[in-house]
Tab-separated table of C-alpha atoms and ligand atoms in Angstrom:
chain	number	residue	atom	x	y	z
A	1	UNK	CA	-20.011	-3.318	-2.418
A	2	UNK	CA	-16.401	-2.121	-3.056
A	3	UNK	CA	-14.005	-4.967	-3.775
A	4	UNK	CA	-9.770	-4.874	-4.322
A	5	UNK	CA	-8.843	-7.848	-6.758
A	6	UNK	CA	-5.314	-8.918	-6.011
A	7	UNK	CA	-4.177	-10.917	-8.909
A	8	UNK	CA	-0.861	-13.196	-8.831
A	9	UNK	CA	2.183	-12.549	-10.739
A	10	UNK	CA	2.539	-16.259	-10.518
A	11	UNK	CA	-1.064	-17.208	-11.905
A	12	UNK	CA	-0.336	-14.124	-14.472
A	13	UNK	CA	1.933	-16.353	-16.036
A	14	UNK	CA	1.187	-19.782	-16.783
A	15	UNK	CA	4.379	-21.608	-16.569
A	16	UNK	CA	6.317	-19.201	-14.699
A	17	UNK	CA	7.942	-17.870	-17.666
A	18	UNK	CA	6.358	-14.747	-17.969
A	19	UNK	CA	5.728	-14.574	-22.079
A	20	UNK	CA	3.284	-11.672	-23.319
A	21	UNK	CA	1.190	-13.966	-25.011
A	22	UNK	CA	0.507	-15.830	-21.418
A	23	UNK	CA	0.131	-12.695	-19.204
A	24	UNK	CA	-2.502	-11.485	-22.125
A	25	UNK	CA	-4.642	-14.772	-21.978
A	26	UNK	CA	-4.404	-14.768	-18.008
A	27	UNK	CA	-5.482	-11.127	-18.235
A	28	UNK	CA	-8.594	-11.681	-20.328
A	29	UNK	CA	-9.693	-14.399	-17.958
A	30	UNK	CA	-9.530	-11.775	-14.999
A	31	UNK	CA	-10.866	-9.061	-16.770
A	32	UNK	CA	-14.381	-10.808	-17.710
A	33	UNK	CA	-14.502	-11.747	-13.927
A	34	UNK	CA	-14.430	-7.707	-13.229
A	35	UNK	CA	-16.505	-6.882	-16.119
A	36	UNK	CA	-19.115	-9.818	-14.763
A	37	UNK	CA	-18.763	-7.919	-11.222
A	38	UNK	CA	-19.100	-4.372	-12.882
A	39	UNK	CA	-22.518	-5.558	-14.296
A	40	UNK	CA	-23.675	-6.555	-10.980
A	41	UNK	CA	-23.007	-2.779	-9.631
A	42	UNK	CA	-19.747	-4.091	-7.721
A	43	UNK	CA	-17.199	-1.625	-7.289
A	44	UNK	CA	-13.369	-3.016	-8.332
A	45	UNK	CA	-10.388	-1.607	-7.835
A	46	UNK	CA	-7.217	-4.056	-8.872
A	47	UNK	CA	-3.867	-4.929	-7.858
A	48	UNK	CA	-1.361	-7.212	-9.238
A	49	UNK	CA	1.698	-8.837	-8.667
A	50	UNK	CA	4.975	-8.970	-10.230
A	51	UNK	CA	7.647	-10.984	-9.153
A	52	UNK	CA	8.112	-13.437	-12.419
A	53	UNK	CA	8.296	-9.723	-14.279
A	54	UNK	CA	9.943	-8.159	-12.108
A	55	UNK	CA	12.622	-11.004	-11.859
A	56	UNK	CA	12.917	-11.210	-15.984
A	57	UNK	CA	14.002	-7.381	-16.189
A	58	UNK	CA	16.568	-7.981	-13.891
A	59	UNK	CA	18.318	-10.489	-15.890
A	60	UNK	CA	17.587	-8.609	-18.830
A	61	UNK	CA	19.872	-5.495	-16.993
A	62	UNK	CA	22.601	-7.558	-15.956
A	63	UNK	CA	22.983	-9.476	-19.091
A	64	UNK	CA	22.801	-6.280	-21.238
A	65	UNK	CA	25.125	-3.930	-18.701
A	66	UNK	CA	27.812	-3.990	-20.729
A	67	UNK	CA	25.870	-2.785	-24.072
A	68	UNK	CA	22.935	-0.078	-21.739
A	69	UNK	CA	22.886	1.290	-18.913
A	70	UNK	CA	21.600	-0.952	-16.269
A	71	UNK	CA	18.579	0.493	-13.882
A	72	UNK	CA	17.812	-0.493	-10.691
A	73	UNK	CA	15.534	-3.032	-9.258
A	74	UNK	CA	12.861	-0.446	-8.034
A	75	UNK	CA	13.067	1.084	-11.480
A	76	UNK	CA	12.368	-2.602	-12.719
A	77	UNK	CA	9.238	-2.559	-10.497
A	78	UNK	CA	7.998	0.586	-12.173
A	79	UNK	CA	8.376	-0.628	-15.638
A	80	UNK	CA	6.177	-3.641	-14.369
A	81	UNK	CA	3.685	-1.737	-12.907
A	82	UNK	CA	3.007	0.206	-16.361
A	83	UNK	CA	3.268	-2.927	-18.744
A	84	UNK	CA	0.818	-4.687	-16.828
A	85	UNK	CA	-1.415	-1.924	-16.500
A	86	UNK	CA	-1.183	-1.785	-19.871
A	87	UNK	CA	-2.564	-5.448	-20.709
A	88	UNK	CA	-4.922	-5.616	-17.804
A	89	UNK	CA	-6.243	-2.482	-19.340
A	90	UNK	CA	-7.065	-3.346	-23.129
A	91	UNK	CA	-8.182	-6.827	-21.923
A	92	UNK	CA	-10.624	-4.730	-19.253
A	93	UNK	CA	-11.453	-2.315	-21.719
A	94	UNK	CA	-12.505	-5.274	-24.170
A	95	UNK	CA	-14.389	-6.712	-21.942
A	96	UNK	CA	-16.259	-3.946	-20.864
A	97	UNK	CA	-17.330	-2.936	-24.711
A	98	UNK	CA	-18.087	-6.632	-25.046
A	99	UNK	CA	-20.940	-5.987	-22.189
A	100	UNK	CA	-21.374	-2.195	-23.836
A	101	UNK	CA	-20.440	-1.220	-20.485
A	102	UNK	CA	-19.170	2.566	-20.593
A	103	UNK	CA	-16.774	2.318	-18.147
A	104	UNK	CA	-12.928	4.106	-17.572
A	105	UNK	CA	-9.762	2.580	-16.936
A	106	UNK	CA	-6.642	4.240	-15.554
A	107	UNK	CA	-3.664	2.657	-14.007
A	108	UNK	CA	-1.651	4.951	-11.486
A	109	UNK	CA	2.163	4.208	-11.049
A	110	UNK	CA	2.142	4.122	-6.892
A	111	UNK	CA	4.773	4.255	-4.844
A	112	UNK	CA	4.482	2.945	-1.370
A	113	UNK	CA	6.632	3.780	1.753
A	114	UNK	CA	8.863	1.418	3.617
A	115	UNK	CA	11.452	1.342	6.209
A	116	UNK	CA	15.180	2.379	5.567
A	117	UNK	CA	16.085	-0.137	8.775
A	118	UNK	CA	13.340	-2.992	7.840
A	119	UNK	CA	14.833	-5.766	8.364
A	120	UNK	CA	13.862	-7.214	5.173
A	121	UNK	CA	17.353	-5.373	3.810
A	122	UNK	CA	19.487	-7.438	5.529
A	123	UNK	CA	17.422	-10.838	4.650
A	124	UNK	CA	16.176	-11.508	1.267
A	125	UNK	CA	12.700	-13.402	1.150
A	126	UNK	CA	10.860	-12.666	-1.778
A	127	UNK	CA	11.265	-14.791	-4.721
A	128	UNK	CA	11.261	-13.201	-8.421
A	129	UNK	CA	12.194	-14.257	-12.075
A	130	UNK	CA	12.373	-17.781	-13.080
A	131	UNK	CA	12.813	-21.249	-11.565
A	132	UNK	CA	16.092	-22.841	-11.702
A	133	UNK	CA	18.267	-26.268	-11.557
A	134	UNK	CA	20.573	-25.957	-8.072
A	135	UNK	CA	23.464	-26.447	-10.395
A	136	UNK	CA	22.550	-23.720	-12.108
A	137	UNK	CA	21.773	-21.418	-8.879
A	138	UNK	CA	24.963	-22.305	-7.411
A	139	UNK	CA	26.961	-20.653	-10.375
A	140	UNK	CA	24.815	-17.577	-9.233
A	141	UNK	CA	25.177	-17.802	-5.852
A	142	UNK	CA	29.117	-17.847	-6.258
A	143	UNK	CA	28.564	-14.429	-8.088
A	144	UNK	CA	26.702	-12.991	-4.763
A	145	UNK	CA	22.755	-13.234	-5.978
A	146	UNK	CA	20.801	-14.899	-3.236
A	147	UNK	CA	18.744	-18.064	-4.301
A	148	UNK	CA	16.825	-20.398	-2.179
A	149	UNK	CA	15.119	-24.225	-2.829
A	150	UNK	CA	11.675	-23.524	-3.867
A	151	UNK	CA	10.869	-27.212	-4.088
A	152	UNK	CA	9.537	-29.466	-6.744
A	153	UNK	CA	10.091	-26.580	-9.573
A	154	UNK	CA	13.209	-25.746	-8.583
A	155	UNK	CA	15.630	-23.044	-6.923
A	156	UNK	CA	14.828	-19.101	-7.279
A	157	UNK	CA	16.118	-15.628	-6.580
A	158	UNK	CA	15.480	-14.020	-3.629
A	159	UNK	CA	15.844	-10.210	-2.707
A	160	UNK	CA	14.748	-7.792	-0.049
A	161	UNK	CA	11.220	-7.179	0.699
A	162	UNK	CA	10.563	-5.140	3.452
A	163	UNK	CA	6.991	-4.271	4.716
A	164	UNK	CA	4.887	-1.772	3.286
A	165	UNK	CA	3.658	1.053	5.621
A	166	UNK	CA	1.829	3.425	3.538
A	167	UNK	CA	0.781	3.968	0.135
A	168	UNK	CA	1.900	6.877	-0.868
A	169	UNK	CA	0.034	7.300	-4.393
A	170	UNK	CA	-3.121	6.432	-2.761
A	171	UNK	CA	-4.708	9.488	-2.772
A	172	UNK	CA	-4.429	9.395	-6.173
A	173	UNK	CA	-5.926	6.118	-6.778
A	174	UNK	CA	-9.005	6.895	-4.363
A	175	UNK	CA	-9.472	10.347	-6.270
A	176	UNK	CA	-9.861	8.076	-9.372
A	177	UNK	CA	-12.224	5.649	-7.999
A	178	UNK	CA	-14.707	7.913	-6.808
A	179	UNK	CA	-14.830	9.402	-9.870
A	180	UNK	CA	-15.705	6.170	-11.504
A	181	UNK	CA	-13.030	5.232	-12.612
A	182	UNK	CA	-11.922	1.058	-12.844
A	183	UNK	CA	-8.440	1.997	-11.507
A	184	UNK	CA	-5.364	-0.431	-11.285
A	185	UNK	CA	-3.166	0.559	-8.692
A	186	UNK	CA	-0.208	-0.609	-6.309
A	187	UNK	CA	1.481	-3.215	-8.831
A	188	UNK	CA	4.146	-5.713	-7.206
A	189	UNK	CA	3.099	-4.143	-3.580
A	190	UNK	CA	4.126	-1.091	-4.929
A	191	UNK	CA	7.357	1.309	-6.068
A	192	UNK	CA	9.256	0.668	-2.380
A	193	UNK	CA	10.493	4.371	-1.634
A	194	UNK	CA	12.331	5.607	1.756
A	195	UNK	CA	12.005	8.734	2.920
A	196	UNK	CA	14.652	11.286	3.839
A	197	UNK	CA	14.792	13.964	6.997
A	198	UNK	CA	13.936	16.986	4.932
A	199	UNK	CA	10.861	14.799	3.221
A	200	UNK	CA	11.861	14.045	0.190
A	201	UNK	CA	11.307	10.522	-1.631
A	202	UNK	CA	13.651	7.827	-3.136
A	203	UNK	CA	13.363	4.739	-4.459
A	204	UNK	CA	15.054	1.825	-3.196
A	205	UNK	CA	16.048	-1.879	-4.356
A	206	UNK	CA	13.472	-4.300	-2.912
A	207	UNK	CA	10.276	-6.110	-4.428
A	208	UNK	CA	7.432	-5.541	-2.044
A	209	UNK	CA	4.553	-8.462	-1.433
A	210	UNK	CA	1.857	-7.740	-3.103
A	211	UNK	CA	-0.701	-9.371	-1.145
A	212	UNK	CA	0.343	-7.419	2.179
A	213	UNK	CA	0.190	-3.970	-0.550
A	214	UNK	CA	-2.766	-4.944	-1.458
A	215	UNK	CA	-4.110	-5.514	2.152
A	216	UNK	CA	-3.310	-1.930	2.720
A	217	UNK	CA	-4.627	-0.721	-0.198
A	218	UNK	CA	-7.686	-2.031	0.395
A	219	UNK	CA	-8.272	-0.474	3.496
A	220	UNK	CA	-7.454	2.498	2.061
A	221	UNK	CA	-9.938	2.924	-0.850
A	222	UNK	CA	-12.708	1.229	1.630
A	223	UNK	CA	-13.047	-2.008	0.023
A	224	UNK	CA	-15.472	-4.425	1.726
A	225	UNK	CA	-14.011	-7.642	0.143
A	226	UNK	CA	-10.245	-8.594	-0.829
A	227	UNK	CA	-9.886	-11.129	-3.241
A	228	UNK	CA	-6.651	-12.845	-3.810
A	229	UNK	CA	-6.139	-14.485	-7.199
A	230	UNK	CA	-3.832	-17.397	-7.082
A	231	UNK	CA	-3.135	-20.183	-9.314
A	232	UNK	CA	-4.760	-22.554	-6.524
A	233	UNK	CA	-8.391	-22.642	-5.636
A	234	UNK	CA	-8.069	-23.050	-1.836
A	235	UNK	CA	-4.946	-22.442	0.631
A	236	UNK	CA	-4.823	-26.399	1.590
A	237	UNK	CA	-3.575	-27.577	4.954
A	238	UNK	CA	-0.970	-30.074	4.823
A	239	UNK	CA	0.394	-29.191	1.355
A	240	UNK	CA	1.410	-31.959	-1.173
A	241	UNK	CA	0.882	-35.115	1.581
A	242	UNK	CA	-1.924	-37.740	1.561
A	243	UNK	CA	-3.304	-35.476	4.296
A	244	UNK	CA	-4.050	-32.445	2.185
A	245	UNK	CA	-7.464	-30.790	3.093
A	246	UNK	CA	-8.787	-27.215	0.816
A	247	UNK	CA	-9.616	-24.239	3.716
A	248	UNK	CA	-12.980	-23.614	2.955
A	249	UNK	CA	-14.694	-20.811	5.439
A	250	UNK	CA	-12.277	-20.161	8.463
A	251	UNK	CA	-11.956	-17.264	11.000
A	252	UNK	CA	-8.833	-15.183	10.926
A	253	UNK	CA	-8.086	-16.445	14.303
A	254	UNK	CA	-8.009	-20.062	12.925
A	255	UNK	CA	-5.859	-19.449	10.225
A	256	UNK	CA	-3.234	-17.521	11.878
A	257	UNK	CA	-3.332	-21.007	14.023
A	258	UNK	CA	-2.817	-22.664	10.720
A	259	UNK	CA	-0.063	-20.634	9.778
A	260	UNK	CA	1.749	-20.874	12.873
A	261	UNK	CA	1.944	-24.587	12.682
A	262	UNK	CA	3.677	-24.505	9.668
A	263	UNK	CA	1.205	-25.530	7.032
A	264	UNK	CA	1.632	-22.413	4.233
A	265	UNK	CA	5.119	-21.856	2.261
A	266	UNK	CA	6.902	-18.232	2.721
A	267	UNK	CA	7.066	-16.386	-0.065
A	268	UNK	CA	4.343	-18.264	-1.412
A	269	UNK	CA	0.584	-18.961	0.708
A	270	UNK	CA	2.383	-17.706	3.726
A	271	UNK	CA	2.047	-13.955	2.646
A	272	UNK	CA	-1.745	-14.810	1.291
A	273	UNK	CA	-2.864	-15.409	4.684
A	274	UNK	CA	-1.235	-12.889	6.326
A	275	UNK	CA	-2.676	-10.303	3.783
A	276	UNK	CA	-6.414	-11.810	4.308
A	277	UNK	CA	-5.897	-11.917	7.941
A	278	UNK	CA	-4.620	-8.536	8.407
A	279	UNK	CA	-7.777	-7.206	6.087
A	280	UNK	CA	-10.366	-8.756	7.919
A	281	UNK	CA	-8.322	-7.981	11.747
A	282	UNK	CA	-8.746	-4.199	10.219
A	283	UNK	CA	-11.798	-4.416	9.831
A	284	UNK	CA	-12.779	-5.689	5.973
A	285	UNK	CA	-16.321	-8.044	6.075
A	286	UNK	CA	-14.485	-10.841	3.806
A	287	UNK	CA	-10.902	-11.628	2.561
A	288	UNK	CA	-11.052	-14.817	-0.322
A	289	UNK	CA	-8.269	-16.677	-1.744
A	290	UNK	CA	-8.470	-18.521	-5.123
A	291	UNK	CA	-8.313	-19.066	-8.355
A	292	UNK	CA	-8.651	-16.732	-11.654
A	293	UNK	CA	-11.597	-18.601	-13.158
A	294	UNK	CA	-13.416	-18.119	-9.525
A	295	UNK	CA	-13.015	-14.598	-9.527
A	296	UNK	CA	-16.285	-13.500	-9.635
A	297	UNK	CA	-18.032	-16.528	-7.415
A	298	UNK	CA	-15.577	-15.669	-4.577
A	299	UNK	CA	-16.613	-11.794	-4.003
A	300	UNK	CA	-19.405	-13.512	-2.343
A	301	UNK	CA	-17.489	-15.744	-0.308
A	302	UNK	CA	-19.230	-19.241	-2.439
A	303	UNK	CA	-15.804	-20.710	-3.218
A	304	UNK	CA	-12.282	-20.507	-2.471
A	305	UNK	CA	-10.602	-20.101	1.198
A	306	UNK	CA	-12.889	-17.741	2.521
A	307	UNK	CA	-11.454	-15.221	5.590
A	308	UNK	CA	-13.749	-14.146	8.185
A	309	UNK	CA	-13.209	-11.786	11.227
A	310	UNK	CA	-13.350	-13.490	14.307
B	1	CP	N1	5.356	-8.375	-5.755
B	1	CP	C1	4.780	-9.596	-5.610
B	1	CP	O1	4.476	-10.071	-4.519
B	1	CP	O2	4.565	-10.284	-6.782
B	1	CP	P1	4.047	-11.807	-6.926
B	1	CP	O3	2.697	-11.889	-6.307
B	1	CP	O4	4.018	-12.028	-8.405
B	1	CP	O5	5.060	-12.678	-6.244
């Protein structure tokens, strides 16, 4: 069985701040969960988010532009992509010796193809970097950023995020995983690139959602089983009421229903359930939503939301 881990920037993160220390500890949790499933002769290939990292480095340019040169927000997404391949890498790596599992690692920086005209460019939706008062977002706001009301924890940026049509660094990735290789690939949805009329590539600024990356990426490498890692255990149908109920096994078909009436946030569950129902309407056995310390125990669809084709 061949399965693509999709693991939350959010859940990477404990509080949202993004600190090394937390991103380390979150990866060591995931990484046992792959070493437990490379012991039981289960093929992994991961993905990860990035919008809390992603976010950070772009404050970090704009408050040091007058001191360095600032880069832009695709080149942000790069520099994610290789610092958390980076930790998910040594914590994988320790975990495999721990087992005396002789296993490789390799990350590949990927860059995935989207639309010049998406219309994601002309309307931000995907949130990045930290939480913030609406006091405090309104000062931004007056200085052109785009922030929206994320609820209880507070207001956040918001940028473009247009839809990702084809990974372009995937041939790569495959090459790596058939020769064995544990291979982390596709990071924040991927390095969003246009392409020109004579061919060439460029990058452009936009954050893409990594659970709809990571749905095509798993349908590219020929995984049998997504697994999205969240900091929830369930996607939960009327969300913070009296009413709330966990999804526990549910056809695509239903949840689509689900989503249509409302019940998971943009930006947040929304793109979760699109990803698993767009894996399993292509064709995967078995998309699963939940959390880190389920990892494992979901690849065989015995916790968490499980997604089923119809
Ligand atoms: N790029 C992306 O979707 O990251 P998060 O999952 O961290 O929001």
């Amino acid at each position: 069985m061949r399965v693509l881990l999709a693991l939350g920037g959010n859940a990477m993160t404990a509080d949202g701040r993004a600190r090394p220390e937390d991103q380390i500890a979150a990866a060591a949790v995931a990484m046992e969960a792959v070493a437990d499933l490379l012991e039981q002769d289960v093929d992994v290939v991961v993905t990860h988010g990035n919008g809390p990292q992603v976010g950070n480095l772009l404050v970090k340019n704009e408050l040091a532009a007058a001191v360095v040169p600032p880069v832009p927000l695709d080149w942000c997404g790069a520099q994610t992509q290789a610092t958390l391949g980076f930790v998910l890498m040594d914590a994988l790596d320790a975990a495999l010796a721990r087992r005396g599992l002789d296993r490789r690692t390799a990350t590949v920086v990927t860059r995935t193809l989207v639309s010049a005209d998406d219309a994601g460019f002309a309307r931000p939706t995907k949130p990045i970097g930290r939480f913030l008062p609406a006091a405090d977002a309104a000062l931004l706001v007056e200085h052109g950023e785009t922030w929206e009301d994320r609820g209880e924890k507070g207001w956040r940026r918001v940028v473009a995020s247009p839809e990702p049509l084809d990974i372009i660094d995937a041939p790569a990735a495959r090459a790596l995983v058939d020769a064995g290789f544990v291979v982390i690939a596709n990071g924040g949805g991927g390095i969003p690139v246009v392409r020109a009329v004579d061919g060439t590539l460029s990058g452009v600024e936009a954050v893409i959602d990594k659970d709809l990356g990571a749905a095509l990426l798993a349908r590219t490498v020929d995984a049998d089983v997504l697994v999205i890692g969240t900091d929830v255990t369930h996607a939960v149908l009327h969300f913070g009421t009296p009413q709330a109920r966990d999804v526990g096994v549910v056809t695509a078909a239903e949840l689509r229903a689900y989503a249509a009436d409302g019940h998971f946030a943009s930006g947040s569950m929304g793109p979760k359930v699109d990803a698993a129902c767009r894996f399993v309407e292509g064709g995967g056995a078995r998309a699963v939503i939940t959390d880190l310390a389920h990892l494992s125990e979901a690849v065989t669809g015995a916790t968490g939301t499980v997604v089923v084709p119809n």
